[in-house]
């Protein structure tokens, strides 16, 4: 049986293996997806997280990750202490109910927006950009202006 400490160490070791690709959308939102196999030559998730969180909205796509890898992502977000930072929103795409449950258990659902699909994420990101453009043009009512 693994102790809490050895489980944390195992998660840290696995996090160093999580390789990502990043993409910046036209809205300014960064999109992080995980790569495996021969494509796994990009930066680590921890490096990408450290670099991108201060930049604004960041979408993290957990699609295709196993439970252990998704747990490593949750641990990285929890340890960063910046998931709920006002500079931008962290949006996690997660279809698996058990992984969403882990985010709730660790209190991350109060710091990040958890969406069930990429469609939901793009609706959120594009809607927020549209409201921001209206607000900057003076066309959105005060109550419809996005926060942050």
PDB file of C-alpha atoms in Angstrom:
ATOM      1  CA  UNK A   1       0.000   0.000   0.000  1.00  0.00           C
ATOM      2  CA  UNK A   2       1.352   3.436  -0.965  1.00  0.00           C
ATOM      3  CA  UNK A   3       1.530   6.099   1.692  1.00  0.00           C
ATOM      4  CA  UNK A   4       0.285   9.614   0.955  1.00  0.00           C
ATOM      5  CA  UNK A   5       3.857  10.772   0.529  1.00  0.00           C
ATOM      6  CA  UNK A   6       4.846   8.034  -1.908  1.00  0.00           C
ATOM      7  CA  UNK A   7       1.668   8.674  -3.933  1.00  0.00           C
ATOM      8  CA  UNK A   8       2.602  12.380  -4.173  1.00  0.00           C
ATOM      9  CA  UNK A   9       6.124  11.435  -5.275  1.00  0.00           C
ATOM     10  CA  UNK A  10       4.724   9.090  -7.931  1.00  0.00           C
ATOM     11  CA  UNK A  11       2.477  11.872  -9.232  1.00  0.00           C
ATOM     12  CA  UNK A  12       5.434  14.296  -9.444  1.00  0.00           C
ATOM     13  CA  UNK A  13       7.488  11.765 -11.364  1.00  0.00           C
ATOM     14  CA  UNK A  14       4.614  11.182 -13.780  1.00  0.00           C
ATOM     15  CA  UNK A  15       4.099  14.927 -14.278  1.00  0.00           C
ATOM     16  CA  UNK A  16       7.572  15.190 -15.736  1.00  0.00           C
ATOM     17  CA  UNK A  17       6.459  12.696 -18.381  1.00  0.00           C
ATOM     18  CA  UNK A  18       3.389  14.698 -19.444  1.00  0.00           C
ATOM     19  CA  UNK A  19       4.279  16.427 -22.708  1.00  0.00           C
ATOM     20  CA  UNK A  20       2.071  19.029 -24.314  1.00  0.00           C
ATOM     21  CA  UNK A  21       1.437  21.088 -27.383  1.00  0.00           C
ATOM     22  CA  UNK A  22       0.114  24.577 -27.050  1.00  0.00           C
ATOM     23  CA  UNK A  23      -1.913  26.646 -29.447  1.00  0.00           C
ATOM     24  CA  UNK A  24      -2.968  30.266 -29.148  1.00  0.00           C
ATOM     25  CA  UNK A  25      -6.459  30.917 -30.446  1.00  0.00           C
ATOM     26  CA  UNK A  26      -7.386  34.185 -32.182  1.00  0.00           C
ATOM     27  CA  UNK A  27      -9.212  35.224 -29.000  1.00  0.00           C
ATOM     28  CA  UNK A  28      -5.908  35.168 -27.094  1.00  0.00           C
ATOM     29  CA  UNK A  29      -6.843  32.003 -25.214  1.00  0.00           C
ATOM     30  CA  UNK A  30      -4.152  29.334 -24.979  1.00  0.00           C
ATOM     31  CA  UNK A  31      -5.078  25.701 -25.574  1.00  0.00           C
ATOM     32  CA  UNK A  32      -3.022  22.887 -24.018  1.00  0.00           C
ATOM     33  CA  UNK A  33      -3.335  19.330 -25.323  1.00  0.00           C
ATOM     34  CA  UNK A  34      -1.350  16.300 -24.255  1.00  0.00           C
ATOM     35  CA  UNK A  35       0.759  14.255 -26.638  1.00  0.00           C
ATOM     36  CA  UNK A  36       2.107  10.745 -26.338  1.00  0.00           C
ATOM     37  CA  UNK A  37       4.322   8.346 -28.187  1.00  0.00           C
ATOM     38  CA  UNK A  38       6.657   9.670 -30.858  1.00  0.00           C
ATOM     39  CA  UNK A  39       4.875  13.058 -30.759  1.00  0.00           C
ATOM     40  CA  UNK A  40       5.821  13.556 -27.095  1.00  0.00           C
ATOM     41  CA  UNK A  41       8.711  15.927 -27.680  1.00  0.00           C
ATOM     42  CA  UNK A  42       7.145  19.209 -26.571  1.00  0.00           C
ATOM     43  CA  UNK A  43       7.480  21.025 -23.256  1.00  0.00           C
ATOM     44  CA  UNK A  44       6.308  19.421 -20.034  1.00  0.00           C
ATOM     45  CA  UNK A  45       2.884  20.281 -18.679  1.00  0.00           C
ATOM     46  CA  UNK A  46       4.458  21.992 -15.650  1.00  0.00           C
ATOM     47  CA  UNK A  47       6.597  24.211 -17.907  1.00  0.00           C
ATOM     48  CA  UNK A  48       3.645  25.135 -20.114  1.00  0.00           C
ATOM     49  CA  UNK A  49       1.465  25.844 -17.082  1.00  0.00           C
ATOM     50  CA  UNK A  50       4.069  28.113 -15.525  1.00  0.00           C
ATOM     51  CA  UNK A  51       4.544  29.999 -18.793  1.00  0.00           C
ATOM     52  CA  UNK A  52       0.886  30.333 -19.805  1.00  0.00           C
ATOM     53  CA  UNK A  53      -1.105  30.895 -16.599  1.00  0.00           C
ATOM     54  CA  UNK A  54      -0.059  34.544 -16.278  1.00  0.00           C
ATOM     55  CA  UNK A  55      -1.024  35.135 -19.941  1.00  0.00           C
ATOM     56  CA  UNK A  56      -4.798  34.968 -19.637  1.00  0.00           C
ATOM     57  CA  UNK A  57      -7.335  32.236 -20.321  1.00  0.00           C
ATOM     58  CA  UNK A  58      -5.907  28.711 -20.617  1.00  0.00           C
ATOM     59  CA  UNK A  59      -7.845  25.667 -21.816  1.00  0.00           C
ATOM     60  CA  UNK A  60      -6.516  22.285 -20.676  1.00  0.00           C
ATOM     61  CA  UNK A  61      -7.890  19.363 -22.651  1.00  0.00           C
ATOM     62  CA  UNK A  62      -7.844  16.139 -20.605  1.00  0.00           C
ATOM     63  CA  UNK A  63      -9.383  14.098 -23.419  1.00  0.00           C
ATOM     64  CA  UNK A  64      -7.527  10.838 -23.869  1.00  0.00           C
ATOM     65  CA  UNK A  65      -5.649  10.978 -20.559  1.00  0.00           C
ATOM     66  CA  UNK A  66      -5.836   8.070 -18.161  1.00  0.00           C
ATOM     67  CA  UNK A  67      -6.783   8.453 -14.506  1.00  0.00           C
ATOM     68  CA  UNK A  68      -3.179   8.698 -13.292  1.00  0.00           C
ATOM     69  CA  UNK A  69      -2.234  11.363 -15.830  1.00  0.00           C
ATOM     70  CA  UNK A  70      -5.407  13.353 -15.118  1.00  0.00           C
ATOM     71  CA  UNK A  71      -4.601  13.147 -11.413  1.00  0.00           C
ATOM     72  CA  UNK A  72      -1.121  14.514 -12.167  1.00  0.00           C
ATOM     73  CA  UNK A  73      -2.720  17.455 -14.016  1.00  0.00           C
ATOM     74  CA  UNK A  74      -5.025  18.117 -11.054  1.00  0.00           C
ATOM     75  CA  UNK A  75      -2.051  17.988  -8.677  1.00  0.00           C
ATOM     76  CA  UNK A  76      -0.111  20.469 -10.821  1.00  0.00           C
ATOM     77  CA  UNK A  77      -3.052  22.874 -10.842  1.00  0.00           C
ATOM     78  CA  UNK A  78      -3.545  22.546  -7.101  1.00  0.00           C
ATOM     79  CA  UNK A  79       0.147  23.088  -6.385  1.00  0.00           C
ATOM     80  CA  UNK A  80       0.455  26.039  -8.750  1.00  0.00           C
ATOM     81  CA  UNK A  81      -1.814  28.078  -6.496  1.00  0.00           C
ATOM     82  CA  UNK A  82      -2.603  30.192  -9.531  1.00  0.00           C
ATOM     83  CA  UNK A  83      -5.503  28.254 -11.035  1.00  0.00           C
ATOM     84  CA  UNK A  84      -7.967  30.813  -9.708  1.00  0.00           C
ATOM     85  CA  UNK A  85      -5.777  33.787 -10.607  1.00  0.00           C
ATOM     86  CA  UNK A  86      -7.639  36.856 -11.820  1.00  0.00           C
ATOM     87  CA  UNK A  87      -5.337  37.267 -14.870  1.00  0.00           C
ATOM     88  CA  UNK A  88      -7.396  34.727 -16.730  1.00  0.00           C
ATOM     89  CA  UNK A  89      -9.532  31.683 -16.423  1.00  0.00           C
ATOM     90  CA  UNK A  90      -8.368  28.078 -16.415  1.00  0.00           C
ATOM     91  CA  UNK A  91     -10.858  25.925 -18.282  1.00  0.00           C
ATOM     92  CA  UNK A  92     -10.562  22.143 -18.097  1.00  0.00           C
ATOM     93  CA  UNK A  93     -12.178  19.896 -20.705  1.00  0.00           C
ATOM     94  CA  UNK A  94     -13.077  16.608 -19.054  1.00  0.00           C
ATOM     95  CA  UNK A  95     -15.660  14.094 -20.183  1.00  0.00           C
ATOM     96  CA  UNK A  96     -14.911  11.501 -17.465  1.00  0.00           C
ATOM     97  CA  UNK A  97     -17.175  11.837 -14.400  1.00  0.00           C
ATOM     98  CA  UNK A  98     -14.589  10.226 -12.084  1.00  0.00           C
ATOM     99  CA  UNK A  99     -11.969  12.830 -13.017  1.00  0.00           C
ATOM    100  CA  UNK A 100     -14.448  15.694 -12.552  1.00  0.00           C
ATOM    101  CA  UNK A 101     -15.163  14.149  -9.127  1.00  0.00           C
ATOM    102  CA  UNK A 102     -11.460  14.329  -8.268  1.00  0.00           C
ATOM    103  CA  UNK A 103     -11.404  18.025  -9.192  1.00  0.00           C
ATOM    104  CA  UNK A 104     -14.423  18.581  -6.900  1.00  0.00           C
ATOM    105  CA  UNK A 105     -12.839  16.540  -4.079  1.00  0.00           C
ATOM    106  CA  UNK A 106      -9.688  18.658  -4.220  1.00  0.00           C
ATOM    107  CA  UNK A 107     -11.694  21.913  -4.425  1.00  0.00           C
ATOM    108  CA  UNK A 108     -10.418  22.699  -7.908  1.00  0.00           C
ATOM    109  CA  UNK A 109     -13.964  23.109  -9.225  1.00  0.00           C
ATOM    110  CA  UNK A 110     -14.037  26.426  -7.322  1.00  0.00           C
ATOM    111  CA  UNK A 111     -10.861  27.599  -9.064  1.00  0.00           C
ATOM    112  CA  UNK A 112     -11.275  26.322 -12.606  1.00  0.00           C
ATOM    113  CA  UNK A 113     -14.175  26.067 -15.001  1.00  0.00           C
ATOM    114  CA  UNK A 114     -14.825  22.415 -15.851  1.00  0.00           C
ATOM    115  CA  UNK A 115     -16.544  21.788 -19.175  1.00  0.00           C
ATOM    116  CA  UNK A 116     -17.694  18.415 -20.488  1.00  0.00           C
ATOM    117  CA  UNK A 117     -16.768  18.936 -24.144  1.00  0.00           C
ATOM    118  CA  UNK A 118     -14.694  21.013 -26.536  1.00  0.00           C
ATOM    119  CA  UNK A 119     -17.948  22.436 -27.939  1.00  0.00           C
ATOM    120  CA  UNK A 120     -18.801  23.840 -24.498  1.00  0.00           C
ATOM    121  CA  UNK A 121     -15.324  25.345 -24.165  1.00  0.00           C
ATOM    122  CA  UNK A 122     -15.429  27.039 -27.553  1.00  0.00           C
ATOM    123  CA  UNK A 123     -18.888  28.441 -26.806  1.00  0.00           C
ATOM    124  CA  UNK A 124     -17.528  29.913 -23.566  1.00  0.00           C
ATOM    125  CA  UNK A 125     -14.295  31.266 -25.084  1.00  0.00           C
ATOM    126  CA  UNK A 126     -15.952  32.764 -28.167  1.00  0.00           C
ATOM    127  CA  UNK A 127     -18.856  34.173 -26.156  1.00  0.00           C
ATOM    128  CA  UNK A 128     -16.483  35.817 -23.699  1.00  0.00           C
ATOM    129  CA  UNK A 129     -14.436  37.315 -26.555  1.00  0.00           C
ATOM    130  CA  UNK A 130     -17.599  38.601 -28.212  1.00  0.00           C
ATOM    131  CA  UNK A 131     -18.776  40.258 -24.982  1.00  0.00           C
ATOM    132  CA  UNK A 132     -15.335  41.782 -24.441  1.00  0.00           C
ATOM    133  CA  UNK A 133     -15.322  43.254 -27.941  1.00  0.00           C
ATOM    134  CA  UNK A 134     -18.770  44.739 -27.350  1.00  0.00           C
ATOM    135  CA  UNK A 135     -17.686  46.149 -24.000  1.00  0.00           C
ATOM    136  CA  UNK A 136     -14.620  47.784 -25.555  1.00  0.00           C
ATOM    137  CA  UNK A 137     -16.796  49.270 -28.288  1.00  0.00           C
ATOM    138  CA  UNK A 138     -19.237  50.539 -25.661  1.00  0.00           C
ATOM    139  CA  UNK A 139     -22.074  48.367 -26.942  1.00  0.00           C
ATOM    140  CA  UNK A 140     -22.551  45.904 -24.086  1.00  0.00           C
ATOM    141  CA  UNK A 141     -24.670  46.791 -21.088  1.00  0.00           C
ATOM    142  CA  UNK A 142     -22.729  47.067 -17.840  1.00  0.00           C
ATOM    143  CA  UNK A 143     -24.198  43.773 -16.526  1.00  0.00           C
ATOM    144  CA  UNK A 144     -23.021  41.857 -19.617  1.00  0.00           C
ATOM    145  CA  UNK A 145     -19.395  42.981 -19.474  1.00  0.00           C
ATOM    146  CA  UNK A 146     -17.012  40.123 -18.704  1.00  0.00           C
ATOM    147  CA  UNK A 147     -15.015  40.088 -15.515  1.00  0.00           C
ATOM    148  CA  UNK A 148     -11.219  40.246 -15.563  1.00  0.00           C
TER     149      UNK A 148
END
